[in-house]
mmCIF file of C-alpha atoms in Angstrom:
data_model
loop_
_atom_site.group_PDB
_atom_site.id
_atom_site.type_symbol
_atom_site.label_atom_id
_atom_site.label_comp_id
_atom_site.label_asym_id
_atom_site.label_seq_id
_atom_site.Cartn_x
_atom_site.Cartn_y
_atom_site.Cartn_z
ATOM 1 C CA MET A 1 -53.917 8.597 -81.976
ATOM 2 C CA ILE A 2 -51.258 9.117 -84.636
ATOM 3 C CA PHE A 3 -49.200 6.057 -85.546
ATOM 4 C CA ARG A 4 -45.809 5.842 -87.206
ATOM 5 C CA ASP A 5 -43.924 2.894 -88.617
ATOM 6 C CA PHE A 6 -41.404 0.952 -86.556
ATOM 7 C CA HIS A 7 -39.970 -1.779 -88.774
ATOM 8 C CA GLY A 8 -43.397 -2.747 -90.075
ATOM 9 C CA MET A 9 -45.287 -2.204 -86.817
ATOM 10 C CA PRO A 10 -47.465 0.861 -86.212
ATOM 11 C CA VAL A 11 -46.312 2.673 -83.074
ATOM 12 C CA SER A 12 -48.248 5.438 -81.332
ATOM 13 C CA VAL A 13 -46.643 8.860 -81.611
ATOM 14 C CA MET A 14 -46.883 8.994 -77.815
ATOM 15 C CA THR A 15 -44.980 6.438 -75.778
ATOM 16 C CA LEU A 16 -45.874 6.218 -72.103
ATOM 17 C CA GLY A 17 -42.769 6.795 -70.019
ATOM 18 C CA THR A 18 -43.072 4.927 -66.733
ATOM 19 C CA VAL A 19 -40.241 6.155 -64.526
ATOM 20 C CA GLN A 20 -42.911 7.980 -62.475
ATOM 21 C CA LEU A 21 -44.600 4.647 -61.705
ATOM 22 C CA GLY A 22 -41.558 3.357 -59.835
ATOM 23 C CA LEU A 23 -39.719 6.431 -58.567
ATOM 24 C CA ASP A 24 -40.295 9.981 -57.384
ATOM 25 C CA TYR A 25 -39.308 11.849 -60.530
ATOM 26 C CA GLY A 26 -39.293 15.340 -62.022
ATOM 27 C CA ILE A 27 -38.724 18.805 -60.596
ATOM 28 C CA ASN A 28 -42.394 19.698 -61.089
ATOM 29 C CA ASN A 29 -43.927 16.644 -59.415
ATOM 30 C CA PRO A 30 -45.002 17.432 -55.830
ATOM 31 C CA ALA A 31 -47.313 14.393 -55.684
ATOM 32 C CA GLY A 32 -44.497 11.881 -56.001
ATOM 33 C CA ARG A 33 -44.927 8.258 -57.049
ATOM 34 C CA PRO A 34 -48.529 7.083 -57.574
ATOM 35 C CA ASP A 35 -49.891 4.216 -55.499
ATOM 36 C CA ALA A 36 -50.580 0.788 -57.040
ATOM 37 C CA VAL A 37 -54.187 1.561 -57.986
ATOM 38 C CA SER A 38 -53.276 4.894 -59.569
ATOM 39 C CA ALA A 39 -50.398 3.283 -61.460
ATOM 40 C CA SER A 40 -52.739 0.655 -62.899
ATOM 41 C CA ASN A 41 -55.231 3.366 -63.843
ATOM 42 C CA ILE A 42 -52.484 5.314 -65.630
ATOM 43 C CA LEU A 43 -51.651 2.250 -67.728
ATOM 44 C CA SER A 44 -55.342 1.585 -68.430
ATOM 45 C CA GLU A 45 -55.908 5.181 -69.521
ATOM 46 C CA ALA A 46 -52.960 5.016 -71.920
ATOM 47 C CA LEU A 47 -54.184 1.736 -73.369
ATOM 48 C CA SER A 48 -57.741 2.977 -73.899
ATOM 49 C CA GLY A 49 -56.384 6.151 -75.521
ATOM 50 C CA GLY A 50 -54.536 4.246 -78.219
ATOM 51 C CA VAL A 51 -51.032 4.273 -76.756
ATOM 52 C CA ASN A 52 -49.332 0.995 -77.690
ATOM 53 C CA SER A 53 -45.753 1.722 -76.596
ATOM 54 C CA LEU A 54 -44.313 1.673 -73.078
ATOM 55 C CA ASP A 55 -40.835 2.628 -71.888
ATOM 56 C CA THR A 56 -39.311 1.384 -68.657
ATOM 57 C CA SER A 57 -36.057 0.186 -67.090
ATOM 58 C CA GLY A 58 -34.837 -2.060 -64.322
ATOM 59 C CA ASP A 59 -33.439 1.133 -62.774
ATOM 60 C CA TYR A 60 -36.897 2.706 -62.450
ATOM 61 C CA GLY A 61 -37.668 1.319 -59.011
ATOM 62 C CA THR A 62 -40.761 -0.891 -59.143
ATOM 63 C CA SER A 63 -41.839 0.208 -62.629
ATOM 64 C CA GLU A 64 -41.187 -3.149 -64.336
ATOM 65 C CA ASP A 65 -43.044 -5.017 -61.582
ATOM 66 C CA ILE A 66 -46.053 -2.705 -61.866
ATOM 67 C CA ILE A 67 -46.141 -3.091 -65.650
ATOM 68 C CA GLY A 68 -45.785 -6.863 -65.360
ATOM 69 C CA LYS A 69 -48.704 -7.095 -62.961
ATOM 70 C CA PHE A 70 -50.831 -4.947 -65.260
ATOM 71 C CA LEU A 71 -49.935 -6.973 -68.364
ATOM 72 C CA SER A 72 -50.808 -10.220 -66.598
ATOM 73 C CA SER A 73 -54.300 -8.872 -65.943
ATOM 74 C CA GLN A 74 -54.973 -8.280 -69.646
ATOM 75 C CA ALA A 75 -56.618 -10.917 -71.820
ATOM 76 C CA THR A 76 -54.481 -10.028 -74.849
ATOM 77 C CA ALA A 77 -51.108 -8.404 -75.450
ATOM 78 C CA ALA A 78 -51.925 -4.880 -74.298
ATOM 79 C CA PHE A 79 -48.814 -3.017 -75.393
ATOM 80 C CA PRO A 80 -47.049 -4.603 -78.391
ATOM 81 C CA LEU A 81 -43.974 -2.403 -77.931
ATOM 82 C CA VAL A 82 -42.531 -2.639 -74.425
ATOM 83 C CA THR A 83 -39.038 -1.228 -74.080
ATOM 84 C CA THR A 84 -36.700 -1.737 -71.173
ATOM 85 C CA LYS A 85 -33.015 -1.045 -70.679
ATOM 86 C CA TYR A 86 -29.726 -2.430 -69.423
ATOM 87 C CA GLU A 87 -26.526 -0.787 -68.239
ATOM 88 C CA ILE A 88 -23.001 -2.183 -68.322
ATOM 89 C CA ASN A 89 -21.122 -1.697 -65.056
ATOM 90 C CA PRO A 90 -17.613 -0.506 -65.969
ATOM 91 C CA ASP A 91 -16.361 -1.643 -62.548
ATOM 92 C CA GLY A 92 -17.559 -5.207 -63.171
ATOM 93 C CA ASP A 93 -16.188 -7.845 -65.507
ATOM 94 C CA ILE A 94 -15.876 -6.070 -68.858
ATOM 95 C CA SER A 95 -14.372 -8.909 -70.828
ATOM 96 C CA VAL A 96 -16.490 -10.087 -73.765
ATOM 97 C CA TYR A 97 -17.808 -12.864 -71.531
ATOM 98 C CA GLY A 98 -18.388 -10.481 -68.628
ATOM 99 C CA VAL A 99 -20.287 -7.954 -70.728
ATOM 100 C CA GLU A 100 -22.453 -10.738 -72.162
ATOM 101 C CA LYS A 101 -23.208 -12.018 -68.656
ATOM 102 C CA GLN A 102 -24.148 -8.547 -67.422
ATOM 103 C CA LEU A 103 -26.490 -8.161 -70.386
ATOM 104 C CA ASN A 104 -28.079 -11.599 -69.991
ATOM 105 C CA ASP A 105 -28.523 -11.263 -66.229
ATOM 106 C CA GLN A 106 -30.338 -7.937 -66.601
ATOM 107 C CA LEU A 107 -32.547 -9.246 -69.391
ATOM 108 C CA GLU A 108 -33.495 -12.280 -67.308
ATOM 109 C CA ARG A 109 -34.520 -10.072 -64.389
ATOM 110 C CA SER A 110 -36.495 -7.715 -66.623
ATOM 111 C CA LEU A 111 -38.348 -10.546 -68.363
ATOM 112 C CA SER A 112 -39.238 -12.024 -64.982
ATOM 113 C CA ARG A 113 -40.561 -8.737 -63.620
ATOM 114 C CA LEU A 114 -42.492 -7.981 -66.800
ATOM 115 C CA GLY A 115 -43.853 -11.524 -67.030
ATOM 116 C CA MET A 116 -42.687 -11.831 -70.629
ATOM 117 C CA SER A 117 -40.867 -14.598 -72.485
ATOM 118 C CA SER A 118 -39.590 -12.270 -75.205
ATOM 119 C CA LEU A 119 -38.856 -8.554 -75.003
ATOM 120 C CA PRO A 120 -39.963 -6.340 -77.911
ATOM 121 C CA MET A 121 -37.107 -3.849 -77.486
ATOM 122 C CA PHE A 122 -33.936 -3.816 -75.351
ATOM 123 C CA LEU A 123 -31.870 -0.629 -75.109
ATOM 124 C CA SER A 124 -28.514 0.207 -73.603
ATOM 125 C CA HIS A 125 -28.989 2.938 -71.024
ATOM 126 C CA ASN A 126 -26.136 5.419 -71.279
ATOM 127 C CA ASP A 127 -23.473 6.817 -73.555
ATOM 128 C CA SER A 128 -20.654 4.652 -72.234
ATOM 129 C CA ASP A 129 -22.533 1.489 -73.224
ATOM 130 C CA VAL A 130 -22.248 2.428 -76.886
ATOM 131 C CA LEU A 131 -19.052 4.474 -76.814
ATOM 132 C CA MET A 132 -17.009 2.013 -74.752
ATOM 133 C CA PHE A 133 -18.661 -1.411 -74.928
ATOM 134 C CA ARG A 134 -20.540 -1.599 -78.240
ATOM 135 C CA GLU A 135 -18.146 -4.056 -79.916
ATOM 136 C CA LYS A 136 -18.290 -6.329 -76.867
ATOM 137 C CA LEU A 137 -22.069 -6.032 -76.775
ATOM 138 C CA ARG A 138 -22.666 -6.869 -80.425
ATOM 139 C CA PRO A 139 -22.116 -10.685 -80.167
ATOM 140 C CA ALA A 140 -24.407 -10.898 -77.115
ATOM 141 C CA ILE A 141 -27.111 -8.802 -78.782
ATOM 142 C CA LYS A 142 -26.934 -10.920 -81.938
ATOM 143 C CA SER A 143 -27.353 -14.052 -79.849
ATOM 144 C CA LEU A 144 -30.408 -12.667 -78.054
ATOM 145 C CA LEU A 145 -31.954 -11.651 -81.375
ATOM 146 C CA ASN A 146 -31.271 -15.055 -82.893
ATOM 147 C CA THR A 147 -32.840 -16.897 -79.945
ATOM 148 C CA GLY A 148 -35.862 -14.576 -79.949
ATOM 149 C CA LEU A 149 -35.363 -13.406 -76.369
ATOM 150 C CA ILE A 150 -35.385 -9.870 -77.764
ATOM 151 C CA ARG A 151 -36.933 -8.712 -81.030
ATOM 152 C CA HIS A 152 -35.211 -5.349 -81.471
ATOM 153 C CA ALA A 153 -32.106 -3.720 -80.011
ATOM 154 C CA GLY A 154 -31.120 -0.113 -79.641
ATOM 155 C CA ALA A 155 -29.619 2.511 -77.381
ATOM 156 C CA SER A 156 -30.804 5.221 -75.035
ATOM 157 C CA VAL A 157 -28.213 8.006 -75.099
ATOM 158 C CA GLU A 158 -27.658 11.508 -73.774
ATOM 159 C CA SER A 159 -25.293 13.070 -76.325
ATOM 160 C CA ILE A 160 -25.377 13.706 -80.039
ATOM 161 C CA GLU A 161 -21.934 12.097 -80.240
ATOM 162 C CA ALA A 162 -23.253 8.803 -78.867
ATOM 163 C CA ALA A 163 -26.207 8.897 -81.251
ATOM 164 C CA GLU A 164 -23.947 9.648 -84.206
ATOM 165 C CA SER A 165 -21.688 6.725 -83.305
ATOM 166 C CA LEU A 166 -24.596 4.374 -84.062
ATOM 167 C CA LEU A 167 -25.043 5.578 -87.628
ATOM 168 C CA GLY A 168 -24.225 2.708 -89.967
ATOM 169 C CA ASP A 169 -24.667 0.027 -87.292
ATOM 170 C CA GLU A 170 -27.762 -1.879 -88.402
ATOM 171 C CA LEU A 171 -27.840 -3.947 -85.202
ATOM 172 C CA PHE A 172 -29.084 -0.886 -83.320
ATOM 173 C CA GLU A 173 -32.535 -0.304 -84.823
ATOM 174 C CA SER A 174 -33.750 2.286 -82.353
ATOM 175 C CA VAL A 175 -32.239 5.321 -80.651
ATOM 176 C CA GLN A 176 -33.784 7.140 -77.717
ATOM 177 C CA LEU A 177 -32.404 10.575 -76.933
ATOM 178 C CA PRO A 178 -33.391 13.832 -75.241
ATOM 179 C CA ILE A 179 -34.578 16.634 -77.504
ATOM 180 C CA ASN A 180 -36.712 19.583 -76.539
ATOM 181 C CA MET A 181 -37.249 23.154 -77.707
ATOM 182 C CA MET A 182 -34.122 24.291 -75.842
ATOM 183 C CA SER A 183 -31.894 21.592 -77.388
ATOM 184 C CA SER A 184 -30.543 23.905 -80.066
ATOM 185 C CA ARG A 185 -27.536 21.738 -80.934
ATOM 186 C CA ALA A 186 -29.606 18.580 -81.344
ATOM 187 C CA ILE A 187 -32.089 20.451 -83.498
ATOM 188 C CA THR A 188 -29.595 22.196 -85.776
ATOM 189 C CA SER A 189 -27.567 18.990 -86.198
ATOM 190 C CA GLY A 190 -30.560 17.277 -87.829
ATOM 191 C CA ILE A 191 -29.811 14.168 -85.776
ATOM 192 C CA SER A 192 -33.374 12.808 -85.894
ATOM 193 C CA LYS A 193 -33.451 13.012 -89.692
ATOM 194 C CA ARG A 194 -30.029 11.400 -90.014
ATOM 195 C CA LEU A 195 -30.956 8.537 -87.721
ATOM 196 C CA SER A 196 -34.209 7.971 -89.590
ATOM 197 C CA GLU A 197 -32.421 7.940 -92.930
ATOM 198 C CA ASP A 198 -30.219 5.225 -91.411
ATOM 199 C CA ARG A 199 -33.434 3.202 -90.838
ATOM 200 C CA LYS A 200 -33.444 3.764 -87.091
ATOM 201 C CA ALA A 201 -36.554 4.579 -85.117
ATOM 202 C CA VAL A 202 -36.150 7.772 -83.101
ATOM 203 C CA PHE A 203 -37.785 7.959 -79.673
ATOM 204 C CA VAL A 204 -37.519 11.366 -78.019
ATOM 205 C CA ARG A 205 -37.606 11.912 -74.271
ATOM 206 C CA SER A 206 -37.382 15.041 -72.081
ATOM 207 C CA VAL A 207 -39.826 16.846 -74.380
ATOM 208 C CA TYR A 208 -41.023 18.989 -71.466
ATOM 209 C CA LEU A 209 -37.568 19.144 -69.897
ATOM 210 C CA GLN A 210 -38.768 17.149 -66.866
ATOM 211 C CA GLY A 211 -41.564 19.661 -66.339
ATOM 212 C CA LEU A 212 -39.295 22.722 -66.327
ATOM 213 C CA PHE A 213 -41.332 24.332 -69.125
ATOM 214 C CA PHE A 214 -44.334 24.483 -66.791
ATOM 215 C CA ARG A 215 -42.549 26.097 -63.853
ATOM 216 C CA ASP A 216 -43.312 29.652 -62.843
ATOM 217 C CA PRO A 217 -40.048 31.453 -63.671
ATOM 218 C CA GLU A 218 -40.217 33.233 -60.332
ATOM 219 C CA THR A 219 -40.108 29.947 -58.399
ATOM 220 C CA LEU A 220 -36.924 28.509 -59.899
ATOM 221 C CA PRO A 221 -34.270 27.487 -57.355
ATOM 222 C CA VAL A 222 -31.032 29.418 -57.060
ATOM 223 C CA GLY A 223 -28.286 27.925 -59.225
ATOM 224 C CA ILE A 224 -28.218 26.501 -62.725
ATOM 225 C CA LEU A 225 -31.978 26.516 -63.229
ATOM 226 C CA ALA A 226 -32.296 30.191 -62.339
ATOM 227 C CA GLY A 227 -30.703 30.855 -65.720
ATOM 228 C CA ALA A 228 -33.798 29.450 -67.394
ATOM 229 C CA CYS A 229 -35.984 32.305 -66.124
ATOM 230 C CA PRO A 230 -35.870 34.598 -69.218
ATOM 231 C CA TYR A 231 -36.413 31.667 -71.580
ATOM 232 C CA LEU A 232 -39.423 30.388 -69.639
ATOM 233 C CA GLN A 233 -40.901 33.876 -69.627
ATOM 234 C CA ALA A 234 -40.393 34.096 -73.398
ATOM 235 C CA LEU A 235 -42.173 30.744 -73.753
ATOM 236 C CA ARG A 236 -45.119 32.019 -71.724
ATOM 237 C CA ASN A 237 -45.279 35.095 -73.923
ATOM 238 C CA PHE A 238 -45.262 32.920 -77.072
ATOM 239 C CA SER A 239 -48.054 30.745 -75.688
ATOM 240 C CA GLU A 240 -50.238 33.763 -74.884
ATOM 241 C CA LYS A 241 -49.488 35.478 -78.191
ATOM 242 C CA HIS A 242 -50.453 32.486 -80.341
ATOM 243 C CA GLY A 243 -53.094 30.907 -78.085
ATOM 244 C CA ILE A 244 -51.244 27.591 -77.981
ATOM 245 C CA SER A 245 -50.598 25.920 -74.646
ATOM 246 C CA ILE A 246 -47.018 25.387 -73.507
ATOM 247 C CA ALA A 247 -47.547 21.621 -73.549
ATOM 248 C CA GLN A 248 -48.889 21.706 -77.105
ATOM 249 C CA THR A 249 -46.103 24.000 -78.272
ATOM 250 C CA ALA A 250 -43.390 21.763 -76.828
ATOM 251 C CA PHE A 251 -44.927 18.523 -78.119
ATOM 252 C CA SER A 252 -45.794 19.733 -81.612
ATOM 253 C CA TYR A 253 -42.377 21.290 -82.144
ATOM 254 C CA ILE A 254 -40.639 17.922 -81.582
ATOM 255 C CA ARG A 255 -43.380 15.645 -82.981
ATOM 256 C CA ASP A 256 -43.164 17.250 -86.388
ATOM 257 C CA MET A 257 -39.379 17.242 -86.660
ATOM 258 C CA GLU A 258 -38.262 15.066 -89.571
ATOM 259 C CA GLY A 259 -37.410 11.517 -88.522
ATOM 260 C CA VAL A 260 -39.113 11.426 -85.105
ATOM 261 C CA THR A 261 -41.040 8.198 -84.438
ATOM 262 C CA SER A 262 -42.516 8.665 -80.957
ATOM 263 C CA LEU A 263 -42.253 10.975 -77.953
ATOM 264 C CA LEU A 264 -42.005 9.705 -74.383
ATOM 265 C CA LEU A 265 -44.358 11.352 -71.914
ATOM 266 C CA GLY A 266 -44.764 10.294 -68.309
ATOM 267 C CA ALA A 267 -47.802 10.918 -66.135
ATOM 268 C CA GLU A 268 -48.547 11.204 -62.439
ATOM 269 C CA ASN A 269 -52.266 10.408 -62.760
ATOM 270 C CA PRO A 270 -54.850 9.298 -65.373
ATOM 271 C CA ALA A 271 -55.950 12.869 -66.062
ATOM 272 C CA GLN A 272 -52.437 13.723 -67.192
ATOM 273 C CA VAL A 273 -52.479 10.727 -69.529
ATOM 274 C CA ARG A 274 -55.679 12.028 -71.132
ATOM 275 C CA GLN A 275 -54.147 15.478 -71.476
ATOM 276 C CA ASN A 276 -51.003 14.046 -73.033
ATOM 277 C CA ILE A 277 -52.989 11.974 -75.528
ATOM 278 C CA ALA A 278 -54.961 15.059 -76.549
ATOM 279 C CA VAL A 279 -51.732 17.025 -77.011
ATOM 280 C CA SER A 280 -50.186 14.218 -79.089
ATOM 281 C CA THR A 281 -52.725 14.787 -81.861
ATOM 282 C CA GLY A 282 -53.003 18.548 -81.453
ATOM 283 C CA THR A 283 -51.939 21.700 -83.302
ATOM 284 C CA VAL A 284 -49.432 21.648 -86.135
ATOM 285 C CA LEU A 285 -47.222 24.714 -85.761
ATOM 286 C CA THR A 286 -46.764 26.987 -88.747
ATOM 287 C CA GLU A 287 -43.309 27.403 -90.235
ATOM 288 C CA SER A 288 -43.141 30.954 -88.880
ATOM 289 C CA GLN A 289 -44.077 29.742 -85.385
ATOM 290 C CA ARG A 290 -41.406 27.038 -85.558
ATOM 291 C CA ALA A 291 -38.860 29.617 -86.667
ATOM 292 C CA GLU A 292 -39.872 31.901 -83.795
ATOM 293 C CA ILE A 293 -39.358 29.083 -81.277
ATOM 294 C CA THR A 294 -36.003 28.135 -82.771
ATOM 295 C CA GLU A 295 -34.798 31.720 -82.532
ATOM 296 C CA MET A 296 -36.227 32.130 -79.030
ATOM 297 C CA PHE A 297 -34.112 29.291 -77.666
ATOM 298 C CA SER A 298 -31.057 29.564 -79.911
ATOM 299 C CA SER A 299 -28.804 30.854 -77.128
ATOM 300 C CA VAL A 300 -29.901 28.618 -74.231
ATOM 301 C CA PRO A 301 -26.797 27.313 -72.393
ATOM 302 C CA ALA A 302 -26.437 23.560 -72.911
ATOM 303 C CA ILE A 303 -26.410 22.925 -69.161
ATOM 304 C CA ILE A 304 -29.977 24.278 -68.841
ATOM 305 C CA ALA A 305 -31.226 21.987 -71.612
ATOM 306 C CA SER A 306 -29.517 18.951 -70.017
ATOM 307 C CA PRO A 307 -31.395 17.689 -66.919
ATOM 308 C CA TRP A 308 -28.727 15.132 -66.094
ATOM 309 C CA LEU A 309 -26.326 18.048 -65.415
ATOM 310 C CA TRP A 310 -28.589 20.156 -63.193
ATOM 311 C CA PHE A 311 -27.673 18.664 -59.860
ATOM 312 C CA ARG A 312 -24.285 17.145 -60.660
ATOM 313 C CA LYS A 313 -21.820 17.897 -57.880
ATOM 314 C CA LYS A 314 -18.816 19.984 -58.771
ATOM 315 C CA GLN A 315 -15.575 18.043 -58.797
#
């Protein structure tokens, strides 16, 4: 396993994403949510493979409960970096007091489910949390850090704008955001490098675009995703031409971007965990291969590279 620094702590370059443990997730996941035994085996496989970072959320169904049960069965602290998330309800009390209460209530529930007395990392869960409520959140976050209930704070965002808004704010030590080979704007903006230079850890999700990269182009549903067909075919051609798997191509391209700390990968079974761990330490792409990929996906419409937009209803 490759490890990178997170404020003095070595963190595995692969973080296990656990939304699949608590919810049916992904457009390329016919098996659905694993049962309790399989979920425990997924966590065990990650642990034995050197993964020391987990990502979850109170919104991921039973994921926190499953992780908490697994952690309680371990003799020592199995995963030193466990990340979970909160979300401020804009329809609730959004006074300074109300925002603090929303934050504290969610942390209390997450700590209870995870069986932890202190959370290694607590992230806001959407753009509005940082774009609308950051100044109201800051006093509450400082208090939680001072009391030791959380050790690090950060934000999980969707847009480059939300990520950029955190530059210069030292309270937010970690930023999680979606970047993949089709995210041309995120790549050309150099956002991962800029965040890293601001002493923020950068955790990247949606590396495989929720499994879209592995879909047969001919099986894509009618609508937005049908527009991905020529790009997926080009990716298949690249993989065959260079003898590098699609998974390895996608992972290596993001792993070796300047500033990236760790990449979130979920798994539906232990075998996938083993495959993901192998990929995490695999091929380093040449500069010409990286340039070929960048050019290949330079004109991908933003809506195709943005999973949260795929099934949004038209207004």
